[in-house]
Coordinates of C-alpha atoms in Angstrom, one line a residue:
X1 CA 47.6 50.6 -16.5
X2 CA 49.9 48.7 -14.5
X3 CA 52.1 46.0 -15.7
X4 CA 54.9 43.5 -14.3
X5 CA 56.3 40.4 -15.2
X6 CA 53.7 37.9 -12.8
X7 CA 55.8 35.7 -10.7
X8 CA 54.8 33.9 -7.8
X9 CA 57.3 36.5 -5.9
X10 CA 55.7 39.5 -7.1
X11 CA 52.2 37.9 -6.8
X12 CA 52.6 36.8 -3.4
X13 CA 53.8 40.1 -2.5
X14 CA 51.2 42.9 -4.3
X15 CA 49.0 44.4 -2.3
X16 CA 45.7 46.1 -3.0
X17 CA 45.1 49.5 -4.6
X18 CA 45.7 52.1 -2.1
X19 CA 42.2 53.4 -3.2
X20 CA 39.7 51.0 -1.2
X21 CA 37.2 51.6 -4.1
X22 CA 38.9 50.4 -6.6
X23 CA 40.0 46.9 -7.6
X24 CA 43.6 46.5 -8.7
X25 CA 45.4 45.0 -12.4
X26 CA 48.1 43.9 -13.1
X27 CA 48.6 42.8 -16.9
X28 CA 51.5 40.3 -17.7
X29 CA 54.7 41.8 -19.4
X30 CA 55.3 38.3 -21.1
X31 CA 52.1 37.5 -22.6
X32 CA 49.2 39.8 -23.8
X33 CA 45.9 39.4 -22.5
X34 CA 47.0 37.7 -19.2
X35 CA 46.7 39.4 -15.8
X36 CA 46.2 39.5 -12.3
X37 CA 43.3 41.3 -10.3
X38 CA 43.0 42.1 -6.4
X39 CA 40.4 42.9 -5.1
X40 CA 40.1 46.3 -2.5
X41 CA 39.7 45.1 1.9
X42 CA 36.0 45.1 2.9
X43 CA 34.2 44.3 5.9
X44 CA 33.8 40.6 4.7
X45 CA 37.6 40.3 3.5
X46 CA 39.1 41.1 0.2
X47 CA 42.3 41.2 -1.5
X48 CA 41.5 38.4 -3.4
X49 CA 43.7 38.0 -6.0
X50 CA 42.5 36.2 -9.5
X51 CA 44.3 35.3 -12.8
X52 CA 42.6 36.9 -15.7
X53 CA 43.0 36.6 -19.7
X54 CA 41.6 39.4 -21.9
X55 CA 40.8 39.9 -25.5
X56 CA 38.1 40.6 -28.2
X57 CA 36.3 37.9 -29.7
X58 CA 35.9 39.7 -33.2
X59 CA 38.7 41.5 -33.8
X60 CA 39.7 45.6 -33.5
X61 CA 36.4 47.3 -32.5
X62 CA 34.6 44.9 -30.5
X63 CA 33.9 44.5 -27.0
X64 CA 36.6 43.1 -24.9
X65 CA 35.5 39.5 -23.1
X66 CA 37.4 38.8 -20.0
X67 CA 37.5 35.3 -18.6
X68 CA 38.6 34.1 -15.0
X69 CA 40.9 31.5 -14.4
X70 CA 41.2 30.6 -11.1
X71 CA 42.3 32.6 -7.7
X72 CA 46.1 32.3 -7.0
X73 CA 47.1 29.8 -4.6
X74 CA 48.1 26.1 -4.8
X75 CA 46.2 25.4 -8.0
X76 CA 47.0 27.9 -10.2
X77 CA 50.3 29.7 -9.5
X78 CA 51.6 32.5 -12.4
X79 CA 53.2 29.7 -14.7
X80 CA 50.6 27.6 -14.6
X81 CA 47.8 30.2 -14.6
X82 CA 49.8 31.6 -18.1
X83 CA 49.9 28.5 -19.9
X84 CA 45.6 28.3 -19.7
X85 CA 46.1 31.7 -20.6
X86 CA 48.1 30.8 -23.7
X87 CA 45.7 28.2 -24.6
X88 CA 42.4 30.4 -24.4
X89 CA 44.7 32.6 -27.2
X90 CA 44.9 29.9 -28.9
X91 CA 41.5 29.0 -28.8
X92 CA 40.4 32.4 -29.7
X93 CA 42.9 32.5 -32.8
X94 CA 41.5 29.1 -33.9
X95 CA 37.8 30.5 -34.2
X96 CA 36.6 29.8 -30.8
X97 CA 35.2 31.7 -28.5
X98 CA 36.8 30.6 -25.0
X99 CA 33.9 32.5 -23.1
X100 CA 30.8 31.0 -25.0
X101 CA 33.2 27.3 -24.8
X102 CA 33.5 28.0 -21.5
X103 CA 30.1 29.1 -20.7
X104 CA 28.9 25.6 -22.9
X105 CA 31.1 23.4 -20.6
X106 CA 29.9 24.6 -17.9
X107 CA 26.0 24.1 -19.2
X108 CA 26.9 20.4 -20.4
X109 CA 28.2 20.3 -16.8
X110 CA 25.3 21.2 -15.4
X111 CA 23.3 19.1 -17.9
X112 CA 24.8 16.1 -17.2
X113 CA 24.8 16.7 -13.1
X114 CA 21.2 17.0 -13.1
X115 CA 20.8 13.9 -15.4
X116 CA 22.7 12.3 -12.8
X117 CA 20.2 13.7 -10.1
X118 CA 16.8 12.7 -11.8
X119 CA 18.6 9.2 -12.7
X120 CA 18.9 8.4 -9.3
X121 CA 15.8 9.8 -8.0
X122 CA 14.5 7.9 -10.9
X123 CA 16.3 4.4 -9.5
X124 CA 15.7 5.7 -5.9
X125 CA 12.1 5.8 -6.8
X126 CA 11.5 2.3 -8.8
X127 CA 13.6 0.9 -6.2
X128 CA 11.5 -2.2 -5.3
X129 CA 10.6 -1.9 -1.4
X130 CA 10.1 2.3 -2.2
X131 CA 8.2 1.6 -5.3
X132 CA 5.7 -1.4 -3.5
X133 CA 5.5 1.1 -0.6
X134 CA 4.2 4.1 -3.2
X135 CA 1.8 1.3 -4.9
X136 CA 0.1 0.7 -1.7
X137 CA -0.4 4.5 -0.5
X138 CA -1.8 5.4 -3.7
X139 CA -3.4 2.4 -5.1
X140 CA -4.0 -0.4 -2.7
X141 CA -5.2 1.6 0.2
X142 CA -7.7 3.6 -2.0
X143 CA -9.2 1.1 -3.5
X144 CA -8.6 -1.6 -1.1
X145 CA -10.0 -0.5 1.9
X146 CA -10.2 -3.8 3.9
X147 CA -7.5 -5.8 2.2
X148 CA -4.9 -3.4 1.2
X149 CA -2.7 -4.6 4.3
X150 CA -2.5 -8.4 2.7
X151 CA -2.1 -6.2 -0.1
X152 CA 1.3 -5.0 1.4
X153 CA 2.3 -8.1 3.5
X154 CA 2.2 -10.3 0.3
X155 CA 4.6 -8.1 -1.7
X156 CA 6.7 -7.5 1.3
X157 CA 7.4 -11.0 1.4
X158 CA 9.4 -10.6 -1.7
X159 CA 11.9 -8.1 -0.3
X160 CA 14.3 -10.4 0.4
X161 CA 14.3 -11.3 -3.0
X162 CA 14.2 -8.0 -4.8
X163 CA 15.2 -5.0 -2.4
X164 CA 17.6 -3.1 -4.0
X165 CA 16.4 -3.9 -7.5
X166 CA 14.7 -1.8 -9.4
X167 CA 11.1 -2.7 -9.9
X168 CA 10.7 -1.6 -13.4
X169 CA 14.3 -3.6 -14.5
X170 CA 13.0 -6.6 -13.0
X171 CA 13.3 -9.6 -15.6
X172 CA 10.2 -12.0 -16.1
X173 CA 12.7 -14.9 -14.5
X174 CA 13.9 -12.8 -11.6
X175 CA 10.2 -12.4 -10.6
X176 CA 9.6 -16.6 -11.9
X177 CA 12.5 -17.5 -9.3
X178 CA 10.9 -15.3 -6.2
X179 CA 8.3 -17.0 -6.3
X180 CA 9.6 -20.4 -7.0
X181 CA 11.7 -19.7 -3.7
X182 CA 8.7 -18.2 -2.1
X183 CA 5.9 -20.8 -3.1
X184 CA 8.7 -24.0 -1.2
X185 CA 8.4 -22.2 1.5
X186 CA 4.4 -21.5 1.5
X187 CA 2.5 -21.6 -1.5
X188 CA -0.5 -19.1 -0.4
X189 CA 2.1 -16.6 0.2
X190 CA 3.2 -17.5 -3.3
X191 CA 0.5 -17.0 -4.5
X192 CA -0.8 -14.0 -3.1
X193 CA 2.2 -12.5 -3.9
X194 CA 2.1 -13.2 -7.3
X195 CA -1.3 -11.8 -7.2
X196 CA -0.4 -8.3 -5.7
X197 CA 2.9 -7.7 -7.9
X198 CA 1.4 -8.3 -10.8
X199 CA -1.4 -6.0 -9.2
X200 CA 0.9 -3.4 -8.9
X201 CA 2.3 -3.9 -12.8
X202 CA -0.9 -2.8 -13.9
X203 CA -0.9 -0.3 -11.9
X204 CA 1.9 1.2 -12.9
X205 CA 1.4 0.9 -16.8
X206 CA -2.5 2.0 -16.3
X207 CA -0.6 5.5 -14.5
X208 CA 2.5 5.3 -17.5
X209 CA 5.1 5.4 -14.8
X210 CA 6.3 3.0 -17.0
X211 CA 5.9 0.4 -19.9
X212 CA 7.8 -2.8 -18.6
X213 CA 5.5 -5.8 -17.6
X214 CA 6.8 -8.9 -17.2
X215 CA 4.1 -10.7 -15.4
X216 CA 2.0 -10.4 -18.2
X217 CA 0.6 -14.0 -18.9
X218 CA 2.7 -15.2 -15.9
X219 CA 1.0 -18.5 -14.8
X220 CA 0.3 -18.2 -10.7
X221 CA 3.1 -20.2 -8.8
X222 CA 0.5 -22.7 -8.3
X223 CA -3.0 -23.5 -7.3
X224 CA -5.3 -22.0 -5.3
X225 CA -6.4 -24.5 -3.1
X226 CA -10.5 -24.7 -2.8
X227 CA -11.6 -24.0 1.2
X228 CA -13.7 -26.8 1.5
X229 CA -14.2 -27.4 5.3
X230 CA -17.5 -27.6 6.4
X231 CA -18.3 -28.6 10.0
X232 CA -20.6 -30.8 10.7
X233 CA -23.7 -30.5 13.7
X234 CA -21.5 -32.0 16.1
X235 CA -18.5 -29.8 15.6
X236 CA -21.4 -26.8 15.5
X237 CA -22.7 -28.2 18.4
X238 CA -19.4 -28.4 20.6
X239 CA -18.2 -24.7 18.9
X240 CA -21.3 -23.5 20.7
X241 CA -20.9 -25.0 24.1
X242 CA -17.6 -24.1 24.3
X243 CA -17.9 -20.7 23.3
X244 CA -20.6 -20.2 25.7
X245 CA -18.3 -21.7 28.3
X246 CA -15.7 -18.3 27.1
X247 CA -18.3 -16.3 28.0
X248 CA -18.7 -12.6 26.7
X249 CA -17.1 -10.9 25.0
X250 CA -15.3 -13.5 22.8
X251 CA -17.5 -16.6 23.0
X252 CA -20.6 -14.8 22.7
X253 CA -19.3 -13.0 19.6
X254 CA -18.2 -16.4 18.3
X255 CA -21.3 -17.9 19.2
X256 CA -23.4 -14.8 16.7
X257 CA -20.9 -15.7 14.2
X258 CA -22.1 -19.2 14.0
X259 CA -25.7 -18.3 14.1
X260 CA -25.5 -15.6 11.4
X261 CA -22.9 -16.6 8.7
X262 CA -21.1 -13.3 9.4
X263 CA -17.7 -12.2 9.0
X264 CA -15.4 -11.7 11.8
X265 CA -15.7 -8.1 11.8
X266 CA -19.0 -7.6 11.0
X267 CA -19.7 -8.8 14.4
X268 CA -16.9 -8.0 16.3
X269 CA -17.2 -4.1 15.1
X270 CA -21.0 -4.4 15.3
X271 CA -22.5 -1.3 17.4
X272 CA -25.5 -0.9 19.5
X273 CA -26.8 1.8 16.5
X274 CA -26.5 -1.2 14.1
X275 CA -28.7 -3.0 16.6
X276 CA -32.7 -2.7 15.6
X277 CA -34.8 -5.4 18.6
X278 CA -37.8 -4.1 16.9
X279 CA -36.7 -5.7 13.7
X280 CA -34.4 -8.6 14.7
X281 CA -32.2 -7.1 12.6
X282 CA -28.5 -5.8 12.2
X283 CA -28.2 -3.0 10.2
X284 CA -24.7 -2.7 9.5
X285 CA -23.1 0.5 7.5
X286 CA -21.9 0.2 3.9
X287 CA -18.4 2.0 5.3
X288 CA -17.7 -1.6 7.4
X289 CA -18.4 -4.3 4.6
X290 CA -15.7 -5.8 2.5
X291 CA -17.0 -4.4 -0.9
X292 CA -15.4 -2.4 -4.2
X293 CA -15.1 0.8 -3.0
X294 CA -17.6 2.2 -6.3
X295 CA -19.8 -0.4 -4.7
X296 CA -23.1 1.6 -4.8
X297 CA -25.0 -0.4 -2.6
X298 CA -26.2 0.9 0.7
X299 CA -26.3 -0.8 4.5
X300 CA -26.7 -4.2 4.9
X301 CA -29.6 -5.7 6.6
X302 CA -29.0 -8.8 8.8
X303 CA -32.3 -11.0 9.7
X304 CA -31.5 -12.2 12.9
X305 CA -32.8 -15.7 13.7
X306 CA -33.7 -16.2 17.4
X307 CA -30.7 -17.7 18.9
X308 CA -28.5 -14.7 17.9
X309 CA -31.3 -12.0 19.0
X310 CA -31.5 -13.8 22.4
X311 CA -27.5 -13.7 23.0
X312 CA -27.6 -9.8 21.4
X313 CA -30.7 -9.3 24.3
X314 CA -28.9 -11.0 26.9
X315 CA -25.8 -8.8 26.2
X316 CA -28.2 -5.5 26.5
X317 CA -29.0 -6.6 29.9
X318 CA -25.2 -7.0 31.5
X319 CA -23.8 -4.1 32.9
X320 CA -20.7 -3.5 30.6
X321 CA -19.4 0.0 31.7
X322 CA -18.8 1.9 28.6
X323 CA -16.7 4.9 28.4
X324 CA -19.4 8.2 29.4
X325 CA -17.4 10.2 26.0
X326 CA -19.0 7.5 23.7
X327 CA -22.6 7.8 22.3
X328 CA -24.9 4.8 22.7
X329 CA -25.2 4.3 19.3
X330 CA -21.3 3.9 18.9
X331 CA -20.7 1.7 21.7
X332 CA -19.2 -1.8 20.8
X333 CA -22.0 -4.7 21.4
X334 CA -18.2 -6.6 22.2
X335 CA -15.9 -4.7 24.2
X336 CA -13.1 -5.2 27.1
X337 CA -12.4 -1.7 27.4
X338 CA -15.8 0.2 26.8
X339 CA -14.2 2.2 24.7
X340 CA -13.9 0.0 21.6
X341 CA -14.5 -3.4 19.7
X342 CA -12.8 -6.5 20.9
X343 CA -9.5 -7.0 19.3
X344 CA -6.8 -9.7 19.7
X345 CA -8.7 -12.8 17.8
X346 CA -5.7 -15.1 17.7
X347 CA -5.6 -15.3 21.3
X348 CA -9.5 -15.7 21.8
X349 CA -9.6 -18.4 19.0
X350 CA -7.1 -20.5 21.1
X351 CA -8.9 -20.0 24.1
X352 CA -12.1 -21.1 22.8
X353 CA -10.0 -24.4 21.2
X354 CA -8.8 -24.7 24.6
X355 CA -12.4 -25.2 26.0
X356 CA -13.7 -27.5 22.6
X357 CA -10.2 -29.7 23.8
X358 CA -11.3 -29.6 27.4
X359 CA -15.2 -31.1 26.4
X360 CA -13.6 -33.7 23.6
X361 CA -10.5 -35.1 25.2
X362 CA -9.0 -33.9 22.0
X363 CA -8.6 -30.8 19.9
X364 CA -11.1 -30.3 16.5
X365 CA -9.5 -31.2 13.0
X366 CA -8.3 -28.0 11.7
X367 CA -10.9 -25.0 11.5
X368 CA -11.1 -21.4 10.9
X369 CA -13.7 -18.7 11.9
X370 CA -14.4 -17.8 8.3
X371 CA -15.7 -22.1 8.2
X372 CA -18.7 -20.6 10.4
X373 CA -19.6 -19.0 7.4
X374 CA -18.9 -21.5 4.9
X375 CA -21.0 -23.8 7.0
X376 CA -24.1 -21.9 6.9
X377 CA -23.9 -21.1 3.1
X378 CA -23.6 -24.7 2.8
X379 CA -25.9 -25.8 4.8
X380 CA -28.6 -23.6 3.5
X381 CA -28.5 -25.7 0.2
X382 CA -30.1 -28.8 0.9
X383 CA -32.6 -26.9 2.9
X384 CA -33.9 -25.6 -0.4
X385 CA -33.0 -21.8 0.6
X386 CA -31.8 -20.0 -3.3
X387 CA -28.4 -19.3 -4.4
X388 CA -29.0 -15.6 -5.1
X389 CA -30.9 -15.3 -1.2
X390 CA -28.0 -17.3 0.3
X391 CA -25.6 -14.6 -2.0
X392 CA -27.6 -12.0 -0.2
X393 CA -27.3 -13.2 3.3
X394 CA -23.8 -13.1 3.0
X395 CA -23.5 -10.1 1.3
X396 CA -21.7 -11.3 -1.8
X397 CA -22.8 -10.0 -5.7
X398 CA -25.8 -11.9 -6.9
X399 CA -24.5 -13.3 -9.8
X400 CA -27.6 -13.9 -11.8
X401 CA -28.5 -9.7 -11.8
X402 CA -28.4 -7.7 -14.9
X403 CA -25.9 -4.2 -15.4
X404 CA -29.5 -2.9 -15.7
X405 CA -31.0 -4.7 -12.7
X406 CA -28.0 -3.2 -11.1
X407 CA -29.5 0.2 -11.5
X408 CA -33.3 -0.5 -11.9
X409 CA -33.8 -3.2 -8.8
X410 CA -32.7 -2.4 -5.2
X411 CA -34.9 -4.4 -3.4
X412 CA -33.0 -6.2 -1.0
X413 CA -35.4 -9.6 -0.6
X414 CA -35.6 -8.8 2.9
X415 CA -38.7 -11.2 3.8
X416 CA -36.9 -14.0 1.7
X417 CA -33.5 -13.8 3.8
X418 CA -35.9 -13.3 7.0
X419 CA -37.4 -16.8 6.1
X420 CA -33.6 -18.4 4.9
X421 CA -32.0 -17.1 8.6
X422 CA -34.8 -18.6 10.8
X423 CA -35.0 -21.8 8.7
X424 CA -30.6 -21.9 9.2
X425 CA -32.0 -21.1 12.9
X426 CA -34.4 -24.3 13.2
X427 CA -31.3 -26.3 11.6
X428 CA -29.0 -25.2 14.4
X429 CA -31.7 -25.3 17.5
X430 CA -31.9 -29.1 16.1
X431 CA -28.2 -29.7 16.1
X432 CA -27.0 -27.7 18.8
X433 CA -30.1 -28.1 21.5
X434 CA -31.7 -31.4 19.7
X435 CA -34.9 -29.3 18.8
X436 CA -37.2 -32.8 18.0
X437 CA -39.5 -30.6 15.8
X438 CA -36.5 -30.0 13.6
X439 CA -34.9 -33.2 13.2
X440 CA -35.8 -33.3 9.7
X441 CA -33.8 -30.4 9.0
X442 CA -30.7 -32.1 10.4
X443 CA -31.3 -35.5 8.8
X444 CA -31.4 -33.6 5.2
X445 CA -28.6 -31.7 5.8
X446 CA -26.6 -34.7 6.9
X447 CA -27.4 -36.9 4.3
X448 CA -26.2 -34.0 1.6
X449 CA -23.3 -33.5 3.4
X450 CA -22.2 -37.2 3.8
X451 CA -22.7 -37.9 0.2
X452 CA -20.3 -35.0 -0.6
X453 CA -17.4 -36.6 1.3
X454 CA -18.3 -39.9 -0.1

């Protein structure tokens, strides 16, 4: 056993045991218990030299328990090293086990770091642009297939508001003020924006990511504003010309719009495989319409009066080169590449107001492609057609049918919507090409439709 008073001379000066095997001790002259150890060269270094105390936690007989203190250098030098020395006796004489305090530091330590960590993945998590970025991944675009993007526009309008903040801290008039400051600026974005975060509340108490909802009972940030405009044979009349005048692809696909009541991309997506001549028919695939995604009903069938089945023909018969890698039955009926459906409707939408401005000397009173289908649902009305076949037509839940008709009755009163589109058809041929057999049809639905603005 060696031992030497430990001073930062003779500590800075000891080398190694000569044996390379072995490691070397040095136990302090001064105090008991308290050494030095070195540890033999190697191929990855060595003589390491460590400050040590020594002693038995119960008493003659037991094991010895040895405890590092910390490597000499600028941190613990032979007087400092010592003193922690002395304490640890102190410790030990007191009843405490150094080692197992030592060992419970370090565990409360490590306790409290990964605490730490999971609070801030926690925060990191709930942070609000994160959190309404994880809501839309695994909730909106699920189960909103064709409306999970205004899903995610609407709540990122709020990040200017709440980034940074956590999303499950937010207070009730945090999220009141948004979209106070929200709705000056537009109210629809309001609120739309109310609608998807408190959307995404639900969501997250329905999963228990958390129990914190403040929007519950929240009033919207105001009033959704009833779309009312419905244009009148005129305005049909000059939509049709004009669009005719834009030609194919875009004014021909506007043009089936106004004949069928259709949504923008039920046309505009529409395929030659949807397309049945021997029926006058679109068939279009449950995958493409805006519905519940447990919706369990199948494709839609589209009677096709004969305005829309002549433009659909007279499309068949142009020579539009498609792309030789696509099947017929996938090609887009409206295309500019050949390859796929049109796209860029802003820009045809102001080129077909362009032309309506060009035939009237001044541009339409505000109007929207989705008032092509108002129009017709309207119009249908006075000419007698039924709610629940005009509900059909337009694909929309018939409100009147049962749970149990829900299962029991899939008939899809094809002959009736046959009858409603040519009927809308006759309407339009007397409004758009002043059909004088149908002139009835356009004095009834005029009359209804000026007593409703009076």
């Amino acid at each position: 056993m060696v031992k030497a008073k430990l001073t930062k001379q003779f500590v800075d000066a000891l080398e190694p045991d000569a044996d390379p095997r072995k490691r070397l001790t040095v136990w302090d002259t001064e105090l008991p218990g308290f050494g030095l150890t070195v540890t033999p060269p190697g191929v990855r270094g060595g003589c390491v030299k460590s400050y040590i105390v020594q002693y038995r936690p119960g008493g003659r007989g037991t094991p010895t328990r040895r405890i590092t203190i910390g490597r000499h250098g600028a941190e613990w030098q032979p007087a400092t090293a010592r003193a922690e020395a002395a304490e640890l006796m102190r410790q030990r004489r007191t009843g405490v086990d150094p080692f197992e305090e030592r060992k419970r530091r370090r565990q409360a330590e490590i306790d409290a770091r990964e605490q730490t960590e999971q609070a801030e993945k926690v925060a990191r998590r709930f942070e609000y642009v994160a959190f309404r970025a994880e809501f839309v991944d695994r909730y909106a675009k699920p189960n909103q297939a064709r409306s999970w993007k205004q899903t995610e526009a609407a709540l990122r309008d709020l990040d200017g508001k709440f980034a940074g903040q956590r999303v499950d801290l937010l207070a009730r008039d945090d999220i009141s003020s948004g979209l106070s400051e929200l709705k000056r600026r537009s109210p629809s974005a309001a609120i739309a924006a109310h609608k998807a975060l408190r959307k995404l509340y639900n969501w997250a108490n329905s999963e228990t990511l958390f129990s914190w909802h403040p929007m519950r009972e929240m009033s919207a940030p105001a009033k959704t504003k009833v779309r009312a405009r419905v244009l009148s044979g005129a305005e049909l009349k000059v939509i049709w010309e004009a669009a005719g005048d834009l030609g194919y692809p875009f004014g021909l696909m506007y043009q089936v719009i106004l004949c069928t009541g259709l949504r923008l991309t039920d046309v505009s997506e529409a395929t030659w495989g949807e397309y049945h001549s021997e029926h006058e028919a679109l068939i279009i695939r449950a995958e493409r319409m805006k519905r519940h995604p447990h919706d369990v009903r199948g494709d839609f069938l589209v009677p096709l009066n004969l305005s829309a089945v002549a433009i659909i023909e007279a499309i068949r018969e142009a020579p539009v080169r498609y792309s030789p890698a696509l099947a017929k039955g996938n090609r887009p009926i409206f295309t500019t590449s050949g390859k796929a459906p049109v796209k860029g409707f802003s820009y045809s939408k102001a080129a077909l107001d362009a032309k309506i401005k060009e035939k009237l000397g001044a541009p339409l009173p505000h109007w929207t492609t989705h008032d092509l289908r108002r129009t017709m649902a309207t119009a249908m009305q006075p000419l007698g057609v039924p709610p629940s076949i005009i509900d059909r037509l337009q694909d929309h839940r018939d409100k009147e049918q049962s749970k149990t008709a829900l299962h029991y009755q899939h008939w899809d009163y094809v002959e009736e919507k046959r009858d409603a589109a040519k009927l809308y058809g006759q309407y339009l041929a007397g409004v758009i090409f002043g059909a004088k057999e149908y002139e009835p049809l356009v004095r009834k639905v005029s009359f209804r439709l000026e007593r409703e603005d009076e």
